[in-house]
């Protein structure tokens, strides 16, 4: 008898497949611009995006995870009532981000572009979350493909500058955010409720953002904007390689709470198989990864291939962290927060110790495996039982 594939897995497959095609198209456009503007200007872009992503958790103050938890009790239209509350916090911290970028000495154009990127990113995530909650994967798929295609068109139409990358991102995210809210039938209610905020979910997302993005700000301070541009370029390739797995994690993060126990066991086995394949692939294919990184970005991005190959060593550990992260965020938010905190502290300490970006890429992989052992160790000891 042929075993039926869980509906969630099929939905995730459709979503990721469509996103992958769109991402592949936009990736070539992005690389074209990155090669043209050079590592110094791309370093500026990497720095400002990292700053925006650190502030992003403040825009929602934990509402994303909290809405997923509350929707089981209060129904799928919860986003309608939370809209104004979300908007209030987003606007406050967008304004703060603009002021901070100006204080750092960047132009008004880049400051407002960074703020606009933060705002549309926050609302695109909210629109996507609303669709996930309601199980409307097809609209998320259409939005994702449309956003990447529109980004590609704008990148080719605009001059090759740092500000153009922001304009293309803001334009594409803004248009498709509207699409997500319209198709998601969000009808904002004019009410403000502090109960939508969650310290536990905010702290987890903030520490995660610190671990992933604060090192970039530290590298800019220690090694310079050009070195950051090279690291950012390699990290972009790494994220492209991890895209399929990250999108699957993002989808399962929302839907895992609705799965039966036997389905969870299947996903764990699938993750183990994928991680094993990745481990062999990145070790055996390391020379190819170095060659590909250098070929894609060109001679101006010195050592980018080596940095990229080092970053890819983290891939198996990152994949294996998907399940415990998805599980603990709902079952035991406090334990989840501790695990994320350990991971973030490890990343920040590593960025302060390494001597150059090549060492930084190796340190990134090392901390990823440290995180893997922490997450799974917590589950094995039964410390993440539902609270």
mmCIF file of C-alpha atoms in Angstrom, residues 15 19 77 141 174 218 250 254 281 345 368:
data_model
loop_
_atom_site.group_PDB
_atom_site.id
_atom_site.type_symbol
_atom_site.label_atom_id
_atom_site.label_comp_id
_atom_site.label_asym_id
_atom_site.label_seq_id
_atom_site.Cartn_x
_atom_site.Cartn_y
_atom_site.Cartn_z
ATOM 1 C CA UNK A 15 5.173 26.724 -2.179
ATOM 2 C CA UNK A 19 9.422 30.329 -4.837
ATOM 3 C CA UNK A 77 -9.617 36.628 11.612
ATOM 4 C CA UNK A 141 3.017 31.292 -3.747
ATOM 5 C CA UNK A 174 5.001 46.979 -1.193
ATOM 6 C CA UNK A 218 30.814 44.216 13.926
ATOM 7 C CA UNK A 250 9.097 28.968 7.563
ATOM 8 C CA UNK A 254 3.263 27.970 11.217
ATOM 9 C CA UNK A 281 27.966 17.394 -0.708
ATOM 10 C CA UNK A 345 25.817 34.995 22.155
ATOM 11 C CA UNK A 368 25.827 26.636 13.807
#
